[in-house]
XYZ file of C-alpha atoms in Angstrom:
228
model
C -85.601 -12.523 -158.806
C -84.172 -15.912 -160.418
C -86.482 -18.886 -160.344
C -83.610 -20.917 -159.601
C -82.205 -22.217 -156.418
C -79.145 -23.181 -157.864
C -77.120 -23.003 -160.492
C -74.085 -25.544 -162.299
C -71.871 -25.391 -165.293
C -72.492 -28.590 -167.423
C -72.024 -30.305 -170.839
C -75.172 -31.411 -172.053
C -75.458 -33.291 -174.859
C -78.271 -31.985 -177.530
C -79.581 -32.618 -180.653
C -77.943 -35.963 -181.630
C -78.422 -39.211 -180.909
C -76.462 -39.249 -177.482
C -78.710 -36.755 -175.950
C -81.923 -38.510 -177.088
C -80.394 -41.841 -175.790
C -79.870 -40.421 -172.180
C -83.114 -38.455 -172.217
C -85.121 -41.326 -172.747
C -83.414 -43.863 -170.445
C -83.172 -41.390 -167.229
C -87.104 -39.821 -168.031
C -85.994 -36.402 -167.757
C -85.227 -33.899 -170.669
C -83.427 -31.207 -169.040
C -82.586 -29.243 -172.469
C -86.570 -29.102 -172.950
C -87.039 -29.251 -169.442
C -89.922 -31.742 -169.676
C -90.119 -35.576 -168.608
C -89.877 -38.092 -171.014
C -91.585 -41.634 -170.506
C -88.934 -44.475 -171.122
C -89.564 -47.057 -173.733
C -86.866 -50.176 -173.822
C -88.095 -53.384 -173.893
C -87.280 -56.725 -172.183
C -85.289 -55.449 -169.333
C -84.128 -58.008 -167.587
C -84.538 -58.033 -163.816
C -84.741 -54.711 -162.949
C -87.069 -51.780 -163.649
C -85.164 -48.300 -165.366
C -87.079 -45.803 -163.204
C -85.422 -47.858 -160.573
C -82.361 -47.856 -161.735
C -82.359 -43.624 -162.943
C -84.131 -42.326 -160.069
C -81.091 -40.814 -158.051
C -79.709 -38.886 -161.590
C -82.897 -38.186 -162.895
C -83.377 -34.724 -162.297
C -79.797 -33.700 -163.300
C -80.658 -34.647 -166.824
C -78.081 -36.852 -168.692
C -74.605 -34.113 -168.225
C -70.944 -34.390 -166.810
C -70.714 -31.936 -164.682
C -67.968 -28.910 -164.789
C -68.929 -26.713 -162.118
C -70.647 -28.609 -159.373
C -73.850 -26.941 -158.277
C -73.732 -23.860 -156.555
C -76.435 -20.877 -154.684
C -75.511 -17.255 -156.223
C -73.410 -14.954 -154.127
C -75.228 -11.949 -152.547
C -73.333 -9.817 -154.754
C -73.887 -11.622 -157.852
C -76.648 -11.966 -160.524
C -78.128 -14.221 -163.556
C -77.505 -11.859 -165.842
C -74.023 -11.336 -164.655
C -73.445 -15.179 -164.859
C -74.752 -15.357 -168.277
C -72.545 -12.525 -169.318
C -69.491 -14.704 -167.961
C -70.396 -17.735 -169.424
C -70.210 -16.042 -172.868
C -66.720 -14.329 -172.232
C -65.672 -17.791 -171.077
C -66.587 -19.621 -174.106
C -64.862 -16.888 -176.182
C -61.585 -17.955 -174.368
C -61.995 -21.453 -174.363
C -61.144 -24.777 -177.031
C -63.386 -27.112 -178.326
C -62.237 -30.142 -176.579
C -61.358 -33.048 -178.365
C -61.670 -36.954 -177.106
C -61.169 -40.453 -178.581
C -64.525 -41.705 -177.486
C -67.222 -42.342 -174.538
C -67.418 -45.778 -172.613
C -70.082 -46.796 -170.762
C -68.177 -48.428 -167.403
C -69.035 -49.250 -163.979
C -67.823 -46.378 -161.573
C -67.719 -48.055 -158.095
C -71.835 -48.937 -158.192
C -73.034 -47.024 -160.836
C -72.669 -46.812 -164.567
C -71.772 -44.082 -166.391
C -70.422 -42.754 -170.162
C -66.160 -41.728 -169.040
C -63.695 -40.665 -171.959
C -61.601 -43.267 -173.932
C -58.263 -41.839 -174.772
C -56.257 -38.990 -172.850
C -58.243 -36.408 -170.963
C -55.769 -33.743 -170.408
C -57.082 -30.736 -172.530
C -60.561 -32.253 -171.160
C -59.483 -32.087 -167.306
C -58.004 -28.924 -168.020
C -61.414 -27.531 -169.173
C -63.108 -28.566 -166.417
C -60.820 -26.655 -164.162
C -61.150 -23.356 -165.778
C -64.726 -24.018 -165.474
C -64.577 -24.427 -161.865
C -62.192 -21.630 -161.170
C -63.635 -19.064 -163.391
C -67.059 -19.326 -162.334
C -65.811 -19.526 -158.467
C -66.901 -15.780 -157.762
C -69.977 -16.476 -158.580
C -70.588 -18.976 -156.018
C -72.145 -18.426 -152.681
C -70.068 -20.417 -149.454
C -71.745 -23.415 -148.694
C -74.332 -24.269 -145.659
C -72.184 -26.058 -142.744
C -75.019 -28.557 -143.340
C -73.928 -29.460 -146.966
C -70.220 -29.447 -146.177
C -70.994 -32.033 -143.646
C -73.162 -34.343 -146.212
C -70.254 -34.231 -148.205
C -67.815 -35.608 -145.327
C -70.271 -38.391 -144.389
C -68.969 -39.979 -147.388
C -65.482 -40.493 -146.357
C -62.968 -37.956 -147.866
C -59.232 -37.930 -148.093
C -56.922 -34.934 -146.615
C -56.671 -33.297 -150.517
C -60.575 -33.864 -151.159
C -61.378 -31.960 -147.639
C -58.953 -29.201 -148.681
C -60.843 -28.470 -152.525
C -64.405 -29.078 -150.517
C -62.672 -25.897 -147.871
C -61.562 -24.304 -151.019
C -63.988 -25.069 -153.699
C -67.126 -26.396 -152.155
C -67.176 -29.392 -153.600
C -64.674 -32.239 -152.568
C -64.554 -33.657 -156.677
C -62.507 -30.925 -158.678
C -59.245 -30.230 -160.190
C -57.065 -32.941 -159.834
C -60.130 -35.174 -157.773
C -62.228 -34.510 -161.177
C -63.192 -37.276 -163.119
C -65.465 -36.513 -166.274
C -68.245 -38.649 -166.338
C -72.156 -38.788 -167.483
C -74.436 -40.783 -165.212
C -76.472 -43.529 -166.234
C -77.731 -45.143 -162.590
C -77.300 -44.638 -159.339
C -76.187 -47.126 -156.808
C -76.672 -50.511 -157.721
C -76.459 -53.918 -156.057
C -73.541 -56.043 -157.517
C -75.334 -58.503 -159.069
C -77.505 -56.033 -160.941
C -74.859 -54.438 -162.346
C -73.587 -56.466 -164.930
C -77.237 -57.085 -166.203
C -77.547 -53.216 -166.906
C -74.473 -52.424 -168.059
C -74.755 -55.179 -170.691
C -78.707 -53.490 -171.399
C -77.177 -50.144 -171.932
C -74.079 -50.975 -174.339
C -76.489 -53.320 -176.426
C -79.205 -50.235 -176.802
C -76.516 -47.042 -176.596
C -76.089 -45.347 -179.986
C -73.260 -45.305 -181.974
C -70.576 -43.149 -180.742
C -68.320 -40.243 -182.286
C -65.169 -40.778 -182.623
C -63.275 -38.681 -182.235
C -65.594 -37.125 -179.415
C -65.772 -33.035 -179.885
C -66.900 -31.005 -176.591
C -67.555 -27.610 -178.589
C -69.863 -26.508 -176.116
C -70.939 -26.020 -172.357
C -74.346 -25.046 -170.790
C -75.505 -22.899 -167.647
C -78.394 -24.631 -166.255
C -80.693 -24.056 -163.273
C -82.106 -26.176 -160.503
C -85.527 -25.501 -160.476
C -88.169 -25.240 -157.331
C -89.291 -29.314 -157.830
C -85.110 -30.244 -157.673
C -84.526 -30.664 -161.586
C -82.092 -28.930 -163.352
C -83.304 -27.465 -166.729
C -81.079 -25.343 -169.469
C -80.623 -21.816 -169.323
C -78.418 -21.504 -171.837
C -75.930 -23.431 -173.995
C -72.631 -20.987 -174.991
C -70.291 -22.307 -177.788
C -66.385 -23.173 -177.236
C -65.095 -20.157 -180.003
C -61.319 -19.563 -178.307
């Protein structure tokens, strides 16, 4: 019997600077699965495990294939199995850059350049791996409506379970959660000055299955290489 509760389809940065950057400014380490105590200096006005405590226990990603429970019929090792055939078929996927910009309240990293091959990955992601997914609880399909959705984002949440795929999708790798809009500009500016230097072009040559443990953070099961 799994460990997990859930299960998601990510890319998670690891082993360069990107990946130590985002480890260290959200406290949680999700390729080691361990938590990581956050040392920046002279923030001004605002306290980081304030400001990370909402994406914390995702671990700095962009999600692919939103989080999902296993179907009945379906197993980890099957998954696993999947996620290797996948990558087999699949492109590395190739960008100009990442950005840190405001989304609405929150910050985030979001591609520079065009994102078609990238938005194209992350639909084969969330159709391939569909199978595998348990229907959601009524309960969780109604969370997701209490945030407003239009007539196409209720249609993928029907079809899809979650309301933010395919042509909704918007590849993106949280740095905050919701914060007020005077603080915003403050940590945005904090993040930029302190973010490391950034790839360019910006190569996606790999994807990871993780898990959502029983404390609510996600930790790697398994990163599979982009070979097709």
């Amino acid at each position: 019997m799994s460990k997990f509760r859930r299960f998601a389809i990510y890319y998670l940065p690891s082993g360069d600077p990107l990946a130590e950057f985002g480890a260290q400014w959200l406290g949680w380490d999700a390729v080691r699965a361990e938590k990581r105590a956050t040392r920046f200096d002279g923030l001004p006005h605002f306290h980081v495990d304030d400001v990370t405590a909402t994406p914390r226990k995702y671990g700095f990603h962009a999600t692919l294939k939103p989080p999902f429970r296993l179907a009945e019929d379906k197993c980890l090792e099957q998954l696993q199995i999947a996620c290797e055939e996948f990558g087999e078929t699949q492109a590395p996927v190739l960008m100009d850059g990442l950005s840190i910009r405001t989304i609405g309240r929150f910050l985030a990293y979001v591609p520079v350049g065009d994102v078609v091959s990238l938005n194209a990955f992350a639909a084969a992601c969330v159709q391939e791996f569909d199978p595998f997914r348990a229907a959601a609880p009524q309960v969780e399909l109604e969370r997701r409506r209490a945030a407003g959705l239009s007539p196409r984002q209720e249609e993928l949440l029907q079809q899809w379970g979650y309301p933010y795929v395919l042509d909704e999708f918007r590849f993106h790798m949280t740095l905050s959660g919701k914060l007020d809009p005077e603080l915003l500009p403050a940590v945005e500016a904090f993040l930029t000055e302190h973010a490391p230097d950034m790839a360019n072009p910006f190569v996606i040559n790999k994807f990871a299955l993780m898990g959502e443990r029983e404390d609510g953070n996600f930790e790697l099961i398994k990163h599979y290489t982009l070979t097709g």
